[in-house]
Amino acid sequence: MDYRLRLAPKAGKDLVKIKGRDKTRILLALRGLEEAPFSGKKLKGEFNGLYSIRVWPYRIIYATYKKELLILVIRISHRQKAYK
């Protein structure tokens, strides 16, 4: 059962700023999330309940909603700025 993917407004703005090969790799990773939404690293602390996947040098931070079969991408950011 595949999940639907939605980008939060901030994540959409983040994605528009990324160019070239990095953007292609991120789009492929997002497509893979629809099939395996829990494959990311479960975050702790301030980001408890969220997941993160690495697409070097970026991080994709997202939430999953099981009842709605939805993945909400919250941020797509360079790894040094992702958790700020």
Short mmCIF file of N, CA and C in Angstrom, two decimals:
data_model
loop_
_atom_site.label_atom_id
_atom_site.label_comp_id
_atom_site.label_asym_id
_atom_site.label_seq_id
_atom_site.Cartn_x
_atom_site.Cartn_y
_atom_site.Cartn_z
N MET A 1 0.84 -1.17 0.00
CA MET A 1 0.00 0.00 0.00
C MET A 1 0.89 1.25 0.00
N ASP A 2 0.83 2.03 -1.06
CA ASP A 2 1.67 3.21 -1.19
C ASP A 2 1.08 4.42 -0.49
N TYR A 3 1.96 5.20 0.06
CA TYR A 3 1.58 6.45 0.71
C TYR A 3 1.58 7.58 -0.32
N ARG A 4 0.79 8.61 -0.06
CA ARG A 4 0.81 9.82 -0.88
C ARG A 4 1.85 10.77 -0.28
N LEU A 5 2.48 11.53 -1.11
CA LEU A 5 3.52 12.45 -0.66
C LEU A 5 3.04 13.89 -0.86
N ARG A 6 3.22 14.71 0.16
CA ARG A 6 2.89 16.13 0.09
C ARG A 6 4.07 16.93 0.62
N LEU A 7 4.31 18.08 0.02
CA LEU A 7 5.37 18.97 0.49
C LEU A 7 4.75 20.12 1.26
N ALA A 8 5.26 20.39 2.44
CA ALA A 8 4.88 21.59 3.18
C ALA A 8 5.39 22.79 2.38
N PRO A 9 4.77 23.96 2.54
CA PRO A 9 5.22 25.13 1.78
C PRO A 9 6.73 25.39 1.90
N LYS A 10 7.28 25.26 3.09
CA LYS A 10 8.72 25.48 3.28
C LYS A 10 9.54 24.46 2.49
N ALA A 11 9.12 23.21 2.48
CA ALA A 11 9.84 22.17 1.74
C ALA A 11 9.78 22.45 0.24
N GLY A 12 8.64 22.94 -0.24
CA GLY A 12 8.52 23.29 -1.65
C GLY A 12 9.50 24.39 -2.03
N LYS A 13 9.62 25.40 -1.17
CA LYS A 13 10.57 26.49 -1.42
C LYS A 13 12.01 25.97 -1.38
N ASP A 14 12.27 25.06 -0.44
CA ASP A 14 13.61 24.47 -0.35
C ASP A 14 13.95 23.73 -1.64
N LEU A 15 13.01 22.97 -2.16
CA LEU A 15 13.26 22.16 -3.35
C LEU A 15 13.51 23.03 -4.58
N VAL A 16 12.80 24.13 -4.71
CA VAL A 16 12.97 25.03 -5.85
C VAL A 16 14.39 25.59 -5.90
N LYS A 17 15.01 25.80 -4.75
CA LYS A 17 16.35 26.38 -4.67
C LYS A 17 17.45 25.38 -5.06
N ILE A 18 17.15 24.10 -5.04
CA ILE A 18 18.15 23.07 -5.32
C ILE A 18 18.19 22.81 -6.82
N LYS A 19 19.37 22.71 -7.37
CA LYS A 19 19.53 22.58 -8.83
C LYS A 19 20.29 21.31 -9.20
N GLY A 20 20.18 20.96 -10.47
CA GLY A 20 21.01 19.94 -11.08
C GLY A 20 20.83 18.53 -10.55
N ARG A 21 21.96 17.85 -10.45
CA ARG A 21 21.98 16.44 -10.06
C ARG A 21 21.42 16.22 -8.65
N ASP A 22 21.70 17.17 -7.75
CA ASP A 22 21.18 17.05 -6.38
C ASP A 22 19.65 17.00 -6.38
N LYS A 23 19.04 17.85 -7.19
CA LYS A 23 17.57 17.88 -7.26
C LYS A 23 17.03 16.56 -7.80
N THR A 24 17.67 16.02 -8.82
CA THR A 24 17.25 14.73 -9.39
C THR A 24 17.33 13.64 -8.34
N ARG A 25 18.42 13.61 -7.58
CA ARG A 25 18.58 12.59 -6.54
C ARG A 25 17.54 12.74 -5.44
N ILE A 26 17.21 13.98 -5.09
CA ILE A 26 16.19 14.22 -4.07
C ILE A 26 14.83 13.76 -4.56
N LEU A 27 14.49 14.06 -5.81
CA LEU A 27 13.20 13.64 -6.37
C LEU A 27 13.08 12.11 -6.39
N LEU A 28 14.17 11.43 -6.72
CA LEU A 28 14.16 9.96 -6.68
C LEU A 28 13.96 9.45 -5.26
N ALA A 29 14.60 10.09 -4.30
CA ALA A 29 14.45 9.69 -2.90
C ALA A 29 13.01 9.90 -2.43
N LEU A 30 12.40 11.00 -2.85
CA LEU A 30 11.01 11.27 -2.47
C LEU A 30 10.07 10.22 -3.06
N ARG A 31 10.33 9.82 -4.29
CA ARG A 31 9.52 8.77 -4.91
C ARG A 31 9.67 7.46 -4.14
N GLY A 32 10.88 7.16 -3.69
CA GLY A 32 11.11 5.95 -2.90
C GLY A 32 10.41 5.98 -1.55
N LEU A 33 10.24 7.17 -0.99
CA LEU A 33 9.53 7.30 0.29
C LEU A 33 8.09 6.83 0.19
N GLU A 34 7.46 7.04 -0.96
CA GLU A 34 6.07 6.63 -1.13
C GLU A 34 5.92 5.12 -0.96
N GLU A 35 6.94 4.38 -1.33
CA GLU A 35 6.90 2.92 -1.23
C GLU A 35 7.40 2.41 0.12
N ALA A 36 8.31 3.14 0.74
CA ALA A 36 8.90 2.71 2.02
C ALA A 36 9.02 3.90 2.96
N PRO A 37 7.90 4.38 3.50
CA PRO A 37 7.92 5.61 4.29
C PRO A 37 8.66 5.51 5.63
N PHE A 38 8.87 4.32 6.12
CA PHE A 38 9.51 4.17 7.43
C PHE A 38 10.97 3.76 7.30
N SER A 39 11.55 3.94 6.11
CA SER A 39 12.94 3.56 5.89
C SER A 39 13.92 4.60 6.43
N GLY A 40 13.44 5.78 6.74
CA GLY A 40 14.30 6.83 7.26
C GLY A 40 14.66 6.63 8.72
N LYS A 41 15.56 7.47 9.19
CA LYS A 41 15.99 7.44 10.59
C LYS A 41 14.94 8.14 11.44
N LYS A 42 14.49 7.48 12.49
CA LYS A 42 13.52 8.09 13.40
C LYS A 42 14.26 9.10 14.28
N LEU A 43 13.77 10.31 14.30
CA LEU A 43 14.43 11.38 15.03
C LEU A 43 13.97 11.43 16.48
N LYS A 44 14.79 12.04 17.32
CA LYS A 44 14.52 12.13 18.76
C LYS A 44 14.55 13.57 19.21
N GLY A 45 14.26 13.77 20.47
CA GLY A 45 14.35 15.10 21.07
C GLY A 45 13.33 16.06 20.50
N GLU A 46 13.79 17.22 20.10
CA GLU A 46 12.93 18.27 19.57
C GLU A 46 12.16 17.81 18.32
N PHE A 47 12.72 16.85 17.60
CA PHE A 47 12.11 16.36 16.36
C PHE A 47 11.45 15.00 16.54
N ASN A 48 11.09 14.66 17.77
CA ASN A 48 10.47 13.37 18.07
C ASN A 48 9.22 13.16 17.21
N GLY A 49 9.11 11.97 16.63
CA GLY A 49 7.97 11.65 15.78
C GLY A 49 8.21 11.89 14.31
N LEU A 50 9.34 12.52 13.98
CA LEU A 50 9.68 12.79 12.58
C LEU A 50 10.74 11.80 12.12
N TYR A 51 10.92 11.75 10.80
CA TYR A 51 11.93 10.89 10.20
C TYR A 51 12.85 11.74 9.33
N SER A 52 14.02 11.19 9.04
CA SER A 52 14.99 11.89 8.20
C SER A 52 15.66 10.88 7.27
N ILE A 53 15.85 11.28 6.02
CA ILE A 53 16.68 10.48 5.12
C ILE A 53 17.78 11.38 4.58
N ARG A 54 18.91 10.76 4.26
CA ARG A 54 20.06 11.49 3.73
C ARG A 54 20.10 11.35 2.22
N VAL A 55 20.28 12.47 1.58
CA VAL A 55 20.59 12.52 0.15
C VAL A 55 21.74 13.51 0.08
N TRP A 56 22.95 12.99 0.23
CA TRP A 56 24.14 13.79 0.45
C TRP A 56 24.23 14.95 -0.51
N PRO A 57 24.43 16.18 -0.07
CA PRO A 57 24.65 16.65 1.30
C PRO A 57 23.38 17.17 1.97
N TYR A 58 22.23 16.71 1.51
CA TYR A 58 20.95 17.21 2.03
C TYR A 58 20.30 16.22 2.99
N ARG A 59 19.35 16.74 3.77
CA ARG A 59 18.49 15.93 4.63
C ARG A 59 17.06 16.24 4.25
N ILE A 60 16.25 15.21 4.21
CA ILE A 60 14.81 15.36 4.00
C ILE A 60 14.16 14.99 5.33
N ILE A 61 13.46 15.92 5.93
CA ILE A 61 12.78 15.68 7.21
C ILE A 61 11.29 15.60 6.93
N TYR A 62 10.67 14.53 7.43
CA TYR A 62 9.26 14.30 7.09
C TYR A 62 8.51 13.63 8.23
N ALA A 63 7.19 13.72 8.15
CA ALA A 63 6.29 13.07 9.10
C ALA A 63 5.43 12.08 8.32
N THR A 64 5.02 11.01 9.00
CA THR A 64 4.11 10.04 8.37
C THR A 64 2.80 10.01 9.14
N TYR A 65 1.72 9.82 8.40
CA TYR A 65 0.39 9.73 8.98
C TYR A 65 -0.23 8.43 8.47
N LYS A 66 -0.25 7.42 9.34
CA LYS A 66 -0.68 6.08 8.95
C LYS A 66 -2.14 6.03 8.52
N LYS A 67 -3.03 6.68 9.27
CA LYS A 67 -4.46 6.61 8.95
C LYS A 67 -4.76 7.20 7.57
N GLU A 68 -4.08 8.28 7.24
CA GLU A 68 -4.31 8.95 5.96
C GLU A 68 -3.42 8.43 4.84
N LEU A 69 -2.48 7.53 5.17
CA LEU A 69 -1.48 7.05 4.21
C LEU A 69 -0.79 8.24 3.55
N LEU A 70 -0.26 9.13 4.39
CA LEU A 70 0.30 10.39 3.93
C LEU A 70 1.71 10.58 4.48
N ILE A 71 2.58 11.10 3.64
CA ILE A 71 3.92 11.54 4.04
C ILE A 71 3.96 13.04 3.81
N LEU A 72 4.26 13.80 4.87
CA LEU A 72 4.38 15.25 4.75
C LEU A 72 5.85 15.62 4.89
N VAL A 73 6.44 16.10 3.81
CA VAL A 73 7.83 16.54 3.83
C VAL A 73 7.86 17.94 4.42
N ILE A 74 8.61 18.09 5.50
CA ILE A 74 8.64 19.34 6.24
C ILE A 74 9.80 20.23 5.80
N ARG A 75 10.97 19.64 5.59
CA ARG A 75 12.15 20.40 5.18
C ARG A 75 13.01 19.57 4.25
N ILE A 76 13.64 20.27 3.33
CA ILE A 76 14.71 19.70 2.50
C ILE A 76 15.84 20.71 2.62
N SER A 77 16.87 20.33 3.33
CA SER A 77 17.89 21.32 3.68
C SER A 77 19.28 20.70 3.68
N HIS A 78 20.27 21.56 3.49
CA HIS A 78 21.66 21.11 3.60
C HIS A 78 21.86 20.53 5.00
N ARG A 79 22.65 19.51 5.10
CA ARG A 79 22.80 18.77 6.36
C ARG A 79 23.22 19.65 7.52
N GLN A 80 23.99 20.70 7.26
CA GLN A 80 24.45 21.57 8.35
C GLN A 80 23.36 22.48 8.88
N LYS A 81 22.29 22.67 8.11
CA LYS A 81 21.21 23.58 8.52
C LYS A 81 19.90 22.86 8.77
N ALA A 82 19.85 21.58 8.55
CA ALA A 82 18.58 20.84 8.57
C ALA A 82 17.87 20.86 9.91
N TYR A 83 18.60 20.83 10.98
CA TYR A 83 17.97 20.70 12.29
C TYR A 83 17.94 22.02 13.07
N LYS A 84 18.10 23.13 12.37
CA LYS A 84 18.10 24.45 13.04
C LYS A 84 16.78 25.14 12.82
#
